[in-house]
Short mmCIF file of C-alpha atoms in Angstrom, two decimals:
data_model
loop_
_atom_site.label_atom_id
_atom_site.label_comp_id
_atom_site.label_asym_id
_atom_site.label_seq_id
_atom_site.Cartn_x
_atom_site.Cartn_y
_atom_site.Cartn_z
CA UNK Y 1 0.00 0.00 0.00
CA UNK Y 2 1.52 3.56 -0.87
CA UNK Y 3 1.64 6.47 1.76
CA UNK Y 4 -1.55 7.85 0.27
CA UNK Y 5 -3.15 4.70 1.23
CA UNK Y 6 -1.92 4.95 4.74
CA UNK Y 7 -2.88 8.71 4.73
CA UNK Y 8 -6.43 7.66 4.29
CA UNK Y 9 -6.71 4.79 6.59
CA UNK Y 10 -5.11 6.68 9.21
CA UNK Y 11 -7.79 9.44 8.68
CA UNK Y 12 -10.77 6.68 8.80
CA UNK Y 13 -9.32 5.47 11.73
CA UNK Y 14 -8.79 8.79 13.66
CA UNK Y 15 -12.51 9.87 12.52
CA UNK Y 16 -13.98 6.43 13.92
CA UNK Y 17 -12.22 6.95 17.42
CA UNK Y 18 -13.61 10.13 17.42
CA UNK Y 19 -16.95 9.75 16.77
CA UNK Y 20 -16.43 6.85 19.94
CA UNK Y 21 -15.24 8.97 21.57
CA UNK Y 22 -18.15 12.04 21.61
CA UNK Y 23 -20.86 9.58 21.46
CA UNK Y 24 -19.62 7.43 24.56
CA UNK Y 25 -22.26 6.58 26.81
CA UNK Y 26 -24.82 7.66 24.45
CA UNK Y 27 -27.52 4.54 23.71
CA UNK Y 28 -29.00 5.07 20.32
CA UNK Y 29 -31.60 2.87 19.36
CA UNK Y 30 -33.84 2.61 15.87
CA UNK Y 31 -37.71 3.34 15.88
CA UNK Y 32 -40.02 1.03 13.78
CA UNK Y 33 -41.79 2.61 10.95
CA UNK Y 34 -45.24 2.44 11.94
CA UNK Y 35 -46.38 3.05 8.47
CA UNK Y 36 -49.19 5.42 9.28
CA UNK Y 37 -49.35 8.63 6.95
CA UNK Y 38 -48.35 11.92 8.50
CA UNK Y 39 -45.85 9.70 10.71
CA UNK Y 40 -42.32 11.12 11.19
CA UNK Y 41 -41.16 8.43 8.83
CA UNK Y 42 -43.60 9.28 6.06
CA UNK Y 43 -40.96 12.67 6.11
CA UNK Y 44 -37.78 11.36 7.58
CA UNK Y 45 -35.14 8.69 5.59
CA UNK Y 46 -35.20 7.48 9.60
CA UNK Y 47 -35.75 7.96 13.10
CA UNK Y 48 -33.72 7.28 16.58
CA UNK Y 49 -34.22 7.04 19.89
CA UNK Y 50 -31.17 8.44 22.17
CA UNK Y 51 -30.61 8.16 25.63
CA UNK Y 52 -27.74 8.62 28.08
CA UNK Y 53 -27.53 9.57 32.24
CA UNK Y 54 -27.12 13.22 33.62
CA UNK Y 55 -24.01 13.11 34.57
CA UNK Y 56 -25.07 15.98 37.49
CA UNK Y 57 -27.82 14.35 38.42
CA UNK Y 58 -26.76 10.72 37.99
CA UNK Y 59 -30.58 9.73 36.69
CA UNK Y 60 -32.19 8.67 34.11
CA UNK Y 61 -32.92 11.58 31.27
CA UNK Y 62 -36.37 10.76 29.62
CA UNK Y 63 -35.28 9.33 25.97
CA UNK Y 64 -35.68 11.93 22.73
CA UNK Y 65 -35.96 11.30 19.71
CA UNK Y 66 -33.68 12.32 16.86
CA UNK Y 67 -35.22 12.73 12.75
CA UNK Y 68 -32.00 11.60 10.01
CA UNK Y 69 -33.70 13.94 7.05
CA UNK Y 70 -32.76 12.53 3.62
CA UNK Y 71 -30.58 15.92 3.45
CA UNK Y 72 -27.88 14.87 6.31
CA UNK Y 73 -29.13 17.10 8.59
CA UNK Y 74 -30.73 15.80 12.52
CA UNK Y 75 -33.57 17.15 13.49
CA UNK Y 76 -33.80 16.96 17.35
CA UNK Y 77 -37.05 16.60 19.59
CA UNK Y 78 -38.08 15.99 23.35
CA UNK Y 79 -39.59 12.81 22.43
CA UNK Y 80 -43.25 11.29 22.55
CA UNK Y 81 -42.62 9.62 26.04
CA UNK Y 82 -44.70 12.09 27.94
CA UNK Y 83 -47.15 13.98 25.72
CA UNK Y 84 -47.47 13.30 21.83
CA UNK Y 85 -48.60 17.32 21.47
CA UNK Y 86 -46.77 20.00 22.70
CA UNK Y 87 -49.95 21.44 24.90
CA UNK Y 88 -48.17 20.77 28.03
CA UNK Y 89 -45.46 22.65 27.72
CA UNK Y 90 -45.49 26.00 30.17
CA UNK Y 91 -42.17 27.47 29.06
CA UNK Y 92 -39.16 26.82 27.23
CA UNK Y 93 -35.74 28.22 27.30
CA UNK Y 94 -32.72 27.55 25.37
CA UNK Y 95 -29.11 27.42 26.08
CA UNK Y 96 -27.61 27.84 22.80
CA UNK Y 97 -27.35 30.28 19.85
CA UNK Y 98 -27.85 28.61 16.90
CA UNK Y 99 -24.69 29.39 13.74
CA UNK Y 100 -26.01 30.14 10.23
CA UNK Y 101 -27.85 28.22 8.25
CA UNK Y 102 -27.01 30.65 4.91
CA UNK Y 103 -23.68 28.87 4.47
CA UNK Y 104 -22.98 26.79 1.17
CA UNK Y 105 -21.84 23.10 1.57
CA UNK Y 106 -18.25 23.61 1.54
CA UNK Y 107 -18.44 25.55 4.38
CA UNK Y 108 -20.05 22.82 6.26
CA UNK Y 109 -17.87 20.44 4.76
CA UNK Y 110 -14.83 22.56 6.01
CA UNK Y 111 -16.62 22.38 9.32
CA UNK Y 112 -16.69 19.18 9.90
CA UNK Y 113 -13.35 18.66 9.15
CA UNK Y 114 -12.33 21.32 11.56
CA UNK Y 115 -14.85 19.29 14.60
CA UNK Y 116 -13.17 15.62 13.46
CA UNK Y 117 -9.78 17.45 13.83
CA UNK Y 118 -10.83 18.12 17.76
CA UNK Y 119 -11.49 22.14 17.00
CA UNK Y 120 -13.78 24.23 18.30
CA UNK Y 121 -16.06 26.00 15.81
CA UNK Y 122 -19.02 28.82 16.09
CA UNK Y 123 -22.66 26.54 17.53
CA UNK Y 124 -20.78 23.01 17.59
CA UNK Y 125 -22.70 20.50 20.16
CA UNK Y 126 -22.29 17.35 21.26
CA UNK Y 127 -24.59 14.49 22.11
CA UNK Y 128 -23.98 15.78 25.85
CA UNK Y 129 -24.65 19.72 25.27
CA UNK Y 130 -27.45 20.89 27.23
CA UNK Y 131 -29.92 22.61 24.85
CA UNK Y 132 -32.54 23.58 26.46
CA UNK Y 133 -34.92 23.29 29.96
CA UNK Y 134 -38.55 22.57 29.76
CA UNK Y 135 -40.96 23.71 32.08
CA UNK Y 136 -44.29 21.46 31.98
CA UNK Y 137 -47.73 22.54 33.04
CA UNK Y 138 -48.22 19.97 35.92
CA UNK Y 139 -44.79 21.89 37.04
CA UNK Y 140 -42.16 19.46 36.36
CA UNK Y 141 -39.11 19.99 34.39
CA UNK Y 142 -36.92 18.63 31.69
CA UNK Y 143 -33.41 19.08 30.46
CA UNK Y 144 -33.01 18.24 26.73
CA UNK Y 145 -29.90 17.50 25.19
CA UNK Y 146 -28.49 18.10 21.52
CA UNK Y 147 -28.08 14.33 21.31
CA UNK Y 148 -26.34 14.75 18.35
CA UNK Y 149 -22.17 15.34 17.29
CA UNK Y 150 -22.47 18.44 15.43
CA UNK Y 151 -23.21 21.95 15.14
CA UNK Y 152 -26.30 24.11 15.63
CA UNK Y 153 -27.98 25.59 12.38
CA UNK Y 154 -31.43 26.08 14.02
CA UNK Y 155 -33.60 25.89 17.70
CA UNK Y 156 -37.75 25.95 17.43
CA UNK Y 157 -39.09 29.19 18.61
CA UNK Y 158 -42.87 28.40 18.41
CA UNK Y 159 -42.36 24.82 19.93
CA UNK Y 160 -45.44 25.74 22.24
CA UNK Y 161 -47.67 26.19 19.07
CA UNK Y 162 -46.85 23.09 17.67
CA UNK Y 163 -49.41 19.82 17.08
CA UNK Y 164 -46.93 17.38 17.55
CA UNK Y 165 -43.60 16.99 19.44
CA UNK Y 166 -42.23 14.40 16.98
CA UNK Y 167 -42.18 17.36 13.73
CA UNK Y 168 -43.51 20.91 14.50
CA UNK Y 169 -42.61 20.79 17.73
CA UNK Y 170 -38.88 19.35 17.06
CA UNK Y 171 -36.25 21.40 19.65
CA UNK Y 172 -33.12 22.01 16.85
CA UNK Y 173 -31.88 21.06 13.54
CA UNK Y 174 -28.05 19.88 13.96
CA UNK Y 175 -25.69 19.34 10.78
CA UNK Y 176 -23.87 16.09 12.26
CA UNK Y 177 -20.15 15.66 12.00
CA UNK Y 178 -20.26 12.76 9.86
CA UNK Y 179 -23.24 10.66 9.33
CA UNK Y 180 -25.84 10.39 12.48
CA UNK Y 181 -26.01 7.54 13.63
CA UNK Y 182 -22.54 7.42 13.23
CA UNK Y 183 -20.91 4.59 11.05
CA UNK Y 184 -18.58 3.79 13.89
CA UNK Y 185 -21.32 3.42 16.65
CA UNK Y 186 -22.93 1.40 14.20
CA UNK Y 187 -19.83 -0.72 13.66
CA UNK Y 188 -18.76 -1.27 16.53
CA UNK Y 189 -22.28 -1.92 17.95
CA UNK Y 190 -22.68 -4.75 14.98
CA UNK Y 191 -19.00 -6.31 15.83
CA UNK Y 192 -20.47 -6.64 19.64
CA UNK Y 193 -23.52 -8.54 18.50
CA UNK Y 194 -21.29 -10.84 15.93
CA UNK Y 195 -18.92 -11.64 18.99
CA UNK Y 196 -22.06 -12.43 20.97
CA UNK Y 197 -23.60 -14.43 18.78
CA UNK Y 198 -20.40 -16.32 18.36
CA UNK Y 199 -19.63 -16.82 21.73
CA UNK Y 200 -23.30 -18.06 22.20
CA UNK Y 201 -22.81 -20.61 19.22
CA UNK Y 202 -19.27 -21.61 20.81
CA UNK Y 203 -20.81 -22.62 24.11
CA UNK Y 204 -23.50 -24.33 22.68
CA UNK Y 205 -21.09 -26.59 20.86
CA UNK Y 206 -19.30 -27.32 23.59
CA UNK Y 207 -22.50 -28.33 25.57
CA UNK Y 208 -23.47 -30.77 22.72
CA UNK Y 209 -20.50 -32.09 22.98
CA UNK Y 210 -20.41 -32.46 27.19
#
């Protein structure tokens, strides 16, 4: 293999470690299409579910949900766990500015770069950035995370006007760095299963044979 070869599999590999490396401790699980019309996935190329602890609070945080648009780009909600409309929601306030979402696609490209390269750049997030607090009507609270390795093009103003928490009412719209879920989460999650199944398969053998 020649040194451009190396070049690039050294890049691969230092892009995979980091995407491990923001999205540690983050669970991120696929939704089933339901197939229902005017379902996120009749608008979305797919949908996740992510969840990971407060690291403060050591509990629990209520999953969200996270929208892969067919564009790249994450769209970010509070999840349908608690209310599928947004009628319960007393106040909202965010923690972030969003960047712009006027620049062309080498500019995001070059961003990217810059957030695989371990830089800081103008709105970048990750899966652990606190985004926003939710105030609900019965008086209980919620802290919503980006979710997401990226940076911040847009937050939902008018969330409290929306029908539904899982499209109007979505919290932000992230460019990820890389692809969300990322390919090395993905991976590496697969490889786990493999060597589970394998393992299971090797001690079965060796009980047939006992």
């Amino acid at each position: 293999m020649d040194s451009q070869g190396h070049r690039e599999m050294k890049r691969k590999r230092e892009k995979k470690d980091a995407s491990l490396a923001m999205y540690e401790g983050i669970e991120i699980t696929p939704r089933a299409s339901t197939g229902r019309p005017g379902t996120p996935h009749s608008f979305f190329s797919s949908s996740h579910t992510v969840l990971h602890r407060d690291n403060e609070e050591t509990q629990t945080i209520k999953q969200q949900v996270v929208h892969c648009h067919a564009n790249g780009l994450a769209i970010v909600t509070i999840g349908d766990e608690q209310n599928p409309d947004c009628s319960h929601i007393e106040s909202i306030v965010y923690h972030l500015e969003p960047t712009s979402t006027t620049v062309n696609i080498n500019e995001r490209r070059k961003r990217t770069a810059k957030l695989f390269k371990g830089k800081t750049i103008p709105g970048s997030v990750t899966p652990k950035t606190l985004l926003a607090t939710i105030k609900f009507s019965d008086g209980s609270s919620q802290k919503a995370y980006a979710g997401v390795w990226g940076c911040l093009l847009e937050i939902n103003e008018n969330i409290k006007e929306a029908q539904d928490v899982l499209l109007d009412g979505y919290l932000a719209i992230i460019q990820p760095a890389g692809f969300f879920p990322p390919k090395a989460l993905t991976q590496a999650g697969e490889c786990k299963e493999e060597c589970q199944t394998k393992g299971q398969k090797r001690r079965k053998g060796e009980e047939d044979e006992v």
